[in-house]
Amino acid sequence: MSDISGPPIARADVVRDVHHGITLDDAYRWMEADGEEFHRWLDGQASHAREQLDTLPRREELLTRIRERGGALPQYSDVTLAGDRIFYLAREPGASRCRILAHITGKFPADGISAEGAPGLVERSGLE
């Protein structure tokens, strides 16, 4: 790997809050303002990461393998709790559409979330 100096260091500016008698220090609250300084730091982090990743040996081979394997697992997103149900989008490997699924809380199958035959799992509709 090449000699890379390191990622930019974020400014630490401690803000102290007390909630229910517990003192919490937040050194990076300034990042919540989403200002110019934060975006410069974020761009610097991205540049540093790109420099590191671009120097990996056999990078193209690794990217090809990641792309091949990336589609081999189901993808879950947009998880929302509503009453006693958990709703989420699920896309099975090779599927062109997501499905909206609802799961009754407390009835997850022992082997994890499964769209086929899992107790408490109800398919509601499909999305493009």
Short mmCIF file of N, CA and C in Angstrom, two decimals:
data_model
loop_
_atom_site.label_atom_id
_atom_site.label_comp_id
_atom_site.label_asym_id
_atom_site.label_seq_id
_atom_site.Cartn_x
_atom_site.Cartn_y
_atom_site.Cartn_z
N MET A 1 0.82 -1.17 0.00
CA MET A 1 0.00 0.00 0.00
C MET A 1 0.87 1.24 0.00
N SER A 2 0.31 2.31 -0.53
CA SER A 2 1.05 3.55 -0.58
C SER A 2 1.07 4.23 0.78
N ASP A 3 1.94 5.23 0.91
CA ASP A 3 2.04 5.99 2.14
C ASP A 3 0.95 7.05 2.14
N ILE A 4 -0.09 6.84 2.93
CA ILE A 4 -1.21 7.77 3.01
C ILE A 4 -1.24 8.33 4.42
N SER A 5 -1.39 9.66 4.51
CA SER A 5 -1.26 10.33 5.79
C SER A 5 -2.32 9.95 6.81
N GLY A 6 -3.54 9.78 6.40
CA GLY A 6 -4.60 9.45 7.34
C GLY A 6 -5.83 10.29 7.07
N PRO A 7 -6.93 9.88 7.65
CA PRO A 7 -8.17 10.61 7.42
C PRO A 7 -8.16 11.94 8.15
N PRO A 8 -8.98 12.88 7.69
CA PRO A 8 -9.07 14.14 8.42
C PRO A 8 -9.68 13.90 9.81
N ILE A 9 -9.22 14.65 10.76
CA ILE A 9 -9.69 14.51 12.14
C ILE A 9 -10.83 15.50 12.37
N ALA A 10 -11.91 15.00 12.91
CA ALA A 10 -13.06 15.86 13.19
C ALA A 10 -12.80 16.71 14.42
N ARG A 11 -13.24 17.93 14.37
CA ARG A 11 -13.15 18.83 15.51
C ARG A 11 -14.02 18.29 16.63
N ALA A 12 -13.49 18.29 17.84
CA ALA A 12 -14.26 17.88 19.02
C ALA A 12 -14.64 19.14 19.79
N ASP A 13 -15.93 19.37 19.92
CA ASP A 13 -16.44 20.54 20.62
C ASP A 13 -17.54 20.04 21.55
N VAL A 14 -17.18 19.73 22.79
CA VAL A 14 -18.08 19.03 23.70
C VAL A 14 -19.28 19.89 24.10
N VAL A 15 -20.45 19.30 23.92
CA VAL A 15 -21.70 19.86 24.43
C VAL A 15 -22.17 18.90 25.51
N ARG A 16 -22.48 19.45 26.68
CA ARG A 16 -22.86 18.61 27.81
C ARG A 16 -24.35 18.78 28.09
N ASP A 17 -25.07 17.66 28.15
CA ASP A 17 -26.49 17.66 28.49
C ASP A 17 -26.68 16.79 29.72
N VAL A 18 -27.69 17.14 30.52
CA VAL A 18 -28.05 16.32 31.68
C VAL A 18 -29.49 15.87 31.47
N HIS A 19 -29.70 14.55 31.43
CA HIS A 19 -31.02 13.96 31.28
C HIS A 19 -31.27 13.03 32.45
N HIS A 20 -32.30 13.34 33.24
CA HIS A 20 -32.67 12.50 34.38
C HIS A 20 -31.49 12.26 35.31
N GLY A 21 -30.69 13.30 35.49
CA GLY A 21 -29.56 13.21 36.40
C GLY A 21 -28.32 12.56 35.82
N ILE A 22 -28.36 12.19 34.56
CA ILE A 22 -27.20 11.57 33.91
C ILE A 22 -26.59 12.58 32.94
N THR A 23 -25.29 12.81 33.07
CA THR A 23 -24.59 13.76 32.22
C THR A 23 -24.07 13.06 30.98
N LEU A 24 -24.41 13.62 29.83
CA LEU A 24 -23.96 13.07 28.55
C LEU A 24 -23.13 14.11 27.82
N ASP A 25 -21.94 13.72 27.38
CA ASP A 25 -21.08 14.59 26.59
C ASP A 25 -21.16 14.19 25.13
N ASP A 26 -21.37 15.16 24.26
CA ASP A 26 -21.43 14.91 22.82
C ASP A 26 -20.42 15.84 22.15
N ALA A 27 -19.29 15.27 21.75
CA ALA A 27 -18.22 16.07 21.14
C ALA A 27 -18.49 16.42 19.69
N TYR A 28 -19.46 15.77 19.08
CA TYR A 28 -19.68 15.97 17.65
C TYR A 28 -21.07 16.48 17.33
N ARG A 29 -21.71 17.14 18.28
CA ARG A 29 -23.04 17.70 18.04
C ARG A 29 -23.02 18.70 16.89
N TRP A 30 -21.89 19.37 16.71
CA TRP A 30 -21.80 20.36 15.63
C TRP A 30 -22.06 19.75 14.26
N MET A 31 -21.85 18.45 14.12
CA MET A 31 -22.09 17.78 12.84
C MET A 31 -23.58 17.75 12.49
N GLU A 32 -24.44 17.82 13.49
CA GLU A 32 -25.88 17.78 13.24
C GLU A 32 -26.37 19.01 12.50
N ALA A 33 -25.61 20.10 12.54
CA ALA A 33 -26.00 21.33 11.85
C ALA A 33 -25.86 21.19 10.34
N ASP A 34 -25.11 20.18 9.88
CA ASP A 34 -24.99 19.88 8.45
C ASP A 34 -24.41 21.07 7.68
N GLY A 35 -23.43 21.73 8.28
CA GLY A 35 -22.85 22.93 7.67
C GLY A 35 -21.67 22.65 6.76
N GLU A 36 -21.05 23.73 6.31
CA GLU A 36 -19.92 23.65 5.38
C GLU A 36 -18.74 22.89 5.97
N GLU A 37 -18.43 23.14 7.25
CA GLU A 37 -17.32 22.46 7.90
C GLU A 37 -17.55 20.94 7.93
N PHE A 38 -18.77 20.53 8.23
CA PHE A 38 -19.10 19.11 8.26
C PHE A 38 -18.92 18.49 6.88
N HIS A 39 -19.37 19.17 5.84
CA HIS A 39 -19.25 18.62 4.49
C HIS A 39 -17.80 18.55 4.03
N ARG A 40 -16.97 19.51 4.43
CA ARG A 40 -15.53 19.43 4.12
C ARG A 40 -14.92 18.20 4.79
N TRP A 41 -15.28 17.97 6.06
CA TRP A 41 -14.77 16.81 6.79
C TRP A 41 -15.26 15.52 6.12
N LEU A 42 -16.54 15.47 5.76
CA LEU A 42 -17.11 14.30 5.12
C LEU A 42 -16.43 14.02 3.77
N ASP A 43 -16.21 15.06 2.97
CA ASP A 43 -15.52 14.89 1.69
C ASP A 43 -14.09 14.39 1.90
N GLY A 44 -13.44 14.90 2.94
CA GLY A 44 -12.09 14.43 3.27
C GLY A 44 -12.07 12.97 3.66
N GLN A 45 -13.07 12.54 4.44
CA GLN A 45 -13.18 11.13 4.81
C GLN A 45 -13.37 10.26 3.57
N ALA A 46 -14.25 10.72 2.67
CA ALA A 46 -14.51 9.96 1.44
C ALA A 46 -13.25 9.88 0.57
N SER A 47 -12.51 10.98 0.46
CA SER A 47 -11.28 10.99 -0.33
C SER A 47 -10.24 10.03 0.25
N HIS A 48 -10.13 10.07 1.58
CA HIS A 48 -9.17 9.18 2.23
C HIS A 48 -9.56 7.71 2.00
N ALA A 49 -10.83 7.41 2.17
CA ALA A 49 -11.29 6.03 1.94
C ALA A 49 -11.02 5.61 0.50
N ARG A 50 -11.30 6.49 -0.46
CA ARG A 50 -11.08 6.18 -1.87
C ARG A 50 -9.60 5.90 -2.13
N GLU A 51 -8.70 6.73 -1.55
CA GLU A 51 -7.26 6.52 -1.71
C GLU A 51 -6.85 5.15 -1.17
N GLN A 52 -7.39 4.79 -0.01
CA GLN A 52 -7.06 3.49 0.59
C GLN A 52 -7.58 2.35 -0.29
N LEU A 53 -8.83 2.44 -0.70
CA LEU A 53 -9.44 1.35 -1.48
C LEU A 53 -8.78 1.20 -2.85
N ASP A 54 -8.38 2.30 -3.45
CA ASP A 54 -7.76 2.23 -4.78
C ASP A 54 -6.40 1.55 -4.76
N THR A 55 -5.77 1.45 -3.59
CA THR A 55 -4.44 0.83 -3.50
C THR A 55 -4.49 -0.66 -3.12
N LEU A 56 -5.69 -1.19 -2.91
CA LEU A 56 -5.79 -2.60 -2.54
C LEU A 56 -5.26 -3.50 -3.66
N PRO A 57 -4.41 -4.46 -3.31
CA PRO A 57 -3.97 -5.41 -4.32
C PRO A 57 -5.16 -6.27 -4.77
N ARG A 58 -5.19 -6.61 -6.04
CA ARG A 58 -6.23 -7.45 -6.62
C ARG A 58 -7.63 -6.85 -6.42
N ARG A 59 -7.70 -5.50 -6.44
CA ARG A 59 -8.94 -4.79 -6.20
C ARG A 59 -10.04 -5.18 -7.19
N GLU A 60 -9.73 -5.24 -8.46
CA GLU A 60 -10.74 -5.58 -9.48
C GLU A 60 -11.28 -6.99 -9.27
N GLU A 61 -10.39 -7.90 -8.92
CA GLU A 61 -10.82 -9.27 -8.65
C GLU A 61 -11.76 -9.31 -7.44
N LEU A 62 -11.43 -8.55 -6.42
CA LEU A 62 -12.26 -8.48 -5.22
C LEU A 62 -13.62 -7.86 -5.55
N LEU A 63 -13.64 -6.79 -6.33
CA LEU A 63 -14.91 -6.16 -6.72
C LEU A 63 -15.80 -7.12 -7.51
N THR A 64 -15.20 -7.87 -8.40
CA THR A 64 -15.96 -8.85 -9.18
C THR A 64 -16.60 -9.88 -8.25
N ARG A 65 -15.84 -10.35 -7.29
CA ARG A 65 -16.34 -11.36 -6.34
C ARG A 65 -17.47 -10.78 -5.48
N ILE A 66 -17.31 -9.54 -5.03
CA ILE A 66 -18.35 -8.90 -4.22
C ILE A 66 -19.63 -8.75 -5.04
N ARG A 67 -19.50 -8.34 -6.29
CA ARG A 67 -20.68 -8.21 -7.14
C ARG A 67 -21.37 -9.54 -7.36
N GLU A 68 -20.58 -10.60 -7.54
CA GLU A 68 -21.16 -11.94 -7.72
C GLU A 68 -21.91 -12.39 -6.48
N ARG A 69 -21.34 -12.16 -5.31
CA ARG A 69 -21.92 -12.64 -4.06
C ARG A 69 -22.99 -11.71 -3.52
N GLY A 70 -22.92 -10.44 -3.89
CA GLY A 70 -23.86 -9.46 -3.36
C GLY A 70 -25.30 -9.77 -3.67
N GLY A 71 -25.56 -10.39 -4.80
CA GLY A 71 -26.92 -10.73 -5.16
C GLY A 71 -27.36 -12.09 -4.67
N ALA A 72 -26.52 -12.76 -3.88
CA ALA A 72 -26.82 -14.12 -3.45
C ALA A 72 -27.62 -14.17 -2.14
N LEU A 73 -27.80 -13.03 -1.51
CA LEU A 73 -28.50 -13.00 -0.23
C LEU A 73 -29.77 -12.17 -0.34
N PRO A 74 -30.79 -12.49 0.43
CA PRO A 74 -31.98 -11.64 0.43
C PRO A 74 -31.64 -10.27 1.01
N GLN A 75 -32.37 -9.27 0.58
CA GLN A 75 -32.16 -7.91 1.07
C GLN A 75 -33.41 -7.45 1.79
N TYR A 76 -33.24 -6.85 2.96
CA TYR A 76 -34.35 -6.34 3.76
C TYR A 76 -34.13 -4.85 3.98
N SER A 77 -35.23 -4.08 3.91
CA SER A 77 -35.09 -2.64 4.13
C SER A 77 -36.41 -2.05 4.61
N ASP A 78 -36.37 -0.77 4.94
CA ASP A 78 -37.56 0.00 5.33
C ASP A 78 -38.36 -0.67 6.43
N VAL A 79 -37.69 -1.06 7.49
CA VAL A 79 -38.34 -1.74 8.61
C VAL A 79 -39.11 -0.71 9.44
N THR A 80 -40.39 -1.01 9.69
CA THR A 80 -41.26 -0.10 10.44
C THR A 80 -42.10 -0.90 11.42
N LEU A 81 -42.19 -0.43 12.66
CA LEU A 81 -43.02 -1.06 13.67
C LEU A 81 -44.36 -0.34 13.72
N ALA A 82 -45.46 -1.08 13.64
CA ALA A 82 -46.81 -0.52 13.73
C ALA A 82 -47.66 -1.46 14.56
N GLY A 83 -47.99 -1.05 15.76
CA GLY A 83 -48.76 -1.91 16.66
C GLY A 83 -47.97 -3.15 17.00
N ASP A 84 -48.57 -4.32 16.77
CA ASP A 84 -47.88 -5.58 17.06
C ASP A 84 -47.25 -6.19 15.81
N ARG A 85 -47.07 -5.39 14.78
CA ARG A 85 -46.53 -5.88 13.51
C ARG A 85 -45.26 -5.11 13.13
N ILE A 86 -44.37 -5.82 12.49
CA ILE A 86 -43.17 -5.21 11.90
C ILE A 86 -43.34 -5.35 10.39
N PHE A 87 -43.34 -4.23 9.69
CA PHE A 87 -43.45 -4.23 8.23
C PHE A 87 -42.07 -3.96 7.65
N TYR A 88 -41.77 -4.61 6.52
CA TYR A 88 -40.49 -4.37 5.87
C TYR A 88 -40.57 -4.81 4.41
N LEU A 89 -39.62 -4.30 3.62
CA LEU A 89 -39.50 -4.72 2.23
C LEU A 89 -38.49 -5.86 2.17
N ALA A 90 -38.78 -6.86 1.36
CA ALA A 90 -37.87 -8.00 1.19
C ALA A 90 -37.70 -8.27 -0.30
N ARG A 91 -36.45 -8.46 -0.72
CA ARG A 91 -36.16 -8.84 -2.10
C ARG A 91 -35.30 -10.08 -2.07
N GLU A 92 -35.82 -11.15 -2.64
CA GLU A 92 -35.09 -12.41 -2.70
C GLU A 92 -34.04 -12.34 -3.81
N PRO A 93 -32.96 -13.12 -3.74
CA PRO A 93 -31.94 -13.11 -4.78
C PRO A 93 -32.55 -13.36 -6.16
N GLY A 94 -32.21 -12.55 -7.12
CA GLY A 94 -32.68 -12.70 -8.48
C GLY A 94 -34.07 -12.14 -8.73
N ALA A 95 -34.77 -11.70 -7.69
CA ALA A 95 -36.12 -11.16 -7.86
C ALA A 95 -36.07 -9.76 -8.44
N SER A 96 -37.04 -9.44 -9.27
CA SER A 96 -37.09 -8.10 -9.86
C SER A 96 -37.93 -7.15 -9.01
N ARG A 97 -38.65 -7.69 -8.03
CA ARG A 97 -39.52 -6.87 -7.19
C ARG A 97 -39.28 -7.12 -5.72
N CYS A 98 -39.59 -6.08 -4.94
CA CYS A 98 -39.63 -6.24 -3.48
C CYS A 98 -41.02 -6.69 -3.10
N ARG A 99 -41.11 -7.32 -1.95
CA ARG A 99 -42.41 -7.64 -1.37
C ARG A 99 -42.53 -6.90 -0.05
N ILE A 100 -43.73 -6.42 0.25
CA ILE A 100 -43.98 -5.83 1.56
C ILE A 100 -44.42 -6.98 2.46
N LEU A 101 -43.71 -7.16 3.55
CA LEU A 101 -44.02 -8.25 4.48
C LEU A 101 -44.37 -7.68 5.84
N ALA A 102 -45.25 -8.36 6.53
CA ALA A 102 -45.62 -8.00 7.90
C ALA A 102 -45.32 -9.19 8.79
N HIS A 103 -44.72 -8.92 9.91
CA HIS A 103 -44.38 -9.96 10.87
C HIS A 103 -45.01 -9.61 12.20
N ILE A 104 -45.74 -10.55 12.78
CA ILE A 104 -46.33 -10.32 14.10
C ILE A 104 -45.22 -10.44 15.13
N THR A 105 -45.06 -9.44 15.97
CA THR A 105 -43.96 -9.45 16.94
C THR A 105 -44.09 -10.64 17.86
N GLY A 106 -42.94 -11.21 18.22
CA GLY A 106 -42.91 -12.37 19.10
C GLY A 106 -43.09 -13.69 18.38
N LYS A 107 -43.23 -13.68 17.06
CA LYS A 107 -43.44 -14.93 16.32
C LYS A 107 -42.38 -15.13 15.24
N PHE A 108 -41.17 -14.69 15.48
CA PHE A 108 -40.11 -14.89 14.50
C PHE A 108 -39.70 -16.35 14.49
N PRO A 109 -39.45 -16.90 13.31
CA PRO A 109 -38.98 -18.29 13.24
C PRO A 109 -37.60 -18.41 13.86
N ALA A 110 -37.30 -19.58 14.39
CA ALA A 110 -36.02 -19.80 15.07
C ALA A 110 -34.84 -19.61 14.15
N ASP A 111 -35.01 -19.87 12.84
CA ASP A 111 -33.88 -19.78 11.92
C ASP A 111 -33.80 -18.41 11.24
N GLY A 112 -34.49 -17.41 11.75
CA GLY A 112 -34.42 -16.07 11.19
C GLY A 112 -35.64 -15.75 10.35
N ILE A 113 -35.64 -14.61 9.72
CA ILE A 113 -36.77 -14.17 8.92
C ILE A 113 -36.78 -14.95 7.62
N SER A 114 -37.89 -15.58 7.33
CA SER A 114 -38.04 -16.34 6.10
C SER A 114 -39.40 -16.04 5.51
N ALA A 115 -39.46 -15.76 4.22
CA ALA A 115 -40.72 -15.40 3.57
C ALA A 115 -41.60 -16.60 3.33
N GLU A 116 -41.04 -17.78 3.30
CA GLU A 116 -41.84 -18.96 2.98
C GLU A 116 -42.16 -19.75 4.25
N GLY A 117 -43.42 -19.79 4.60
CA GLY A 117 -43.89 -20.67 5.67
C GLY A 117 -43.47 -20.31 7.07
N ALA A 118 -43.09 -19.06 7.31
CA ALA A 118 -42.68 -18.68 8.65
C ALA A 118 -43.91 -18.32 9.47
N PRO A 119 -44.00 -18.80 10.71
CA PRO A 119 -45.15 -18.44 11.54
C PRO A 119 -45.19 -16.93 11.74
N GLY A 120 -46.35 -16.33 11.58
CA GLY A 120 -46.50 -14.90 11.82
C GLY A 120 -46.14 -14.03 10.66
N LEU A 121 -45.69 -14.60 9.55
CA LEU A 121 -45.27 -13.80 8.40
C LEU A 121 -46.40 -13.75 7.39
N VAL A 122 -46.76 -12.54 6.99
CA VAL A 122 -47.88 -12.35 6.07
C VAL A 122 -47.43 -11.47 4.93
N GLU A 123 -47.59 -11.94 3.69
CA GLU A 123 -47.26 -11.11 2.54
C GLU A 123 -48.44 -10.20 2.26
N ARG A 124 -48.19 -8.89 2.15
CA ARG A 124 -49.26 -7.93 1.96
C ARG A 124 -49.44 -7.52 0.51
N SER A 125 -48.36 -7.21 -0.20
CA SER A 125 -48.46 -6.80 -1.60
C SER A 125 -47.07 -6.73 -2.21
N GLY A 126 -46.99 -6.42 -3.50
CA GLY A 126 -45.69 -6.31 -4.17
C GLY A 126 -45.46 -4.91 -4.69
N LEU A 127 -44.21 -4.56 -4.86
CA LEU A 127 -43.81 -3.26 -5.40
C LEU A 127 -42.84 -3.49 -6.54
N GLU A 128 -42.85 -2.61 -7.51
CA GLU A 128 -41.86 -2.66 -8.60
C GLU A 128 -40.54 -2.18 -8.07
#
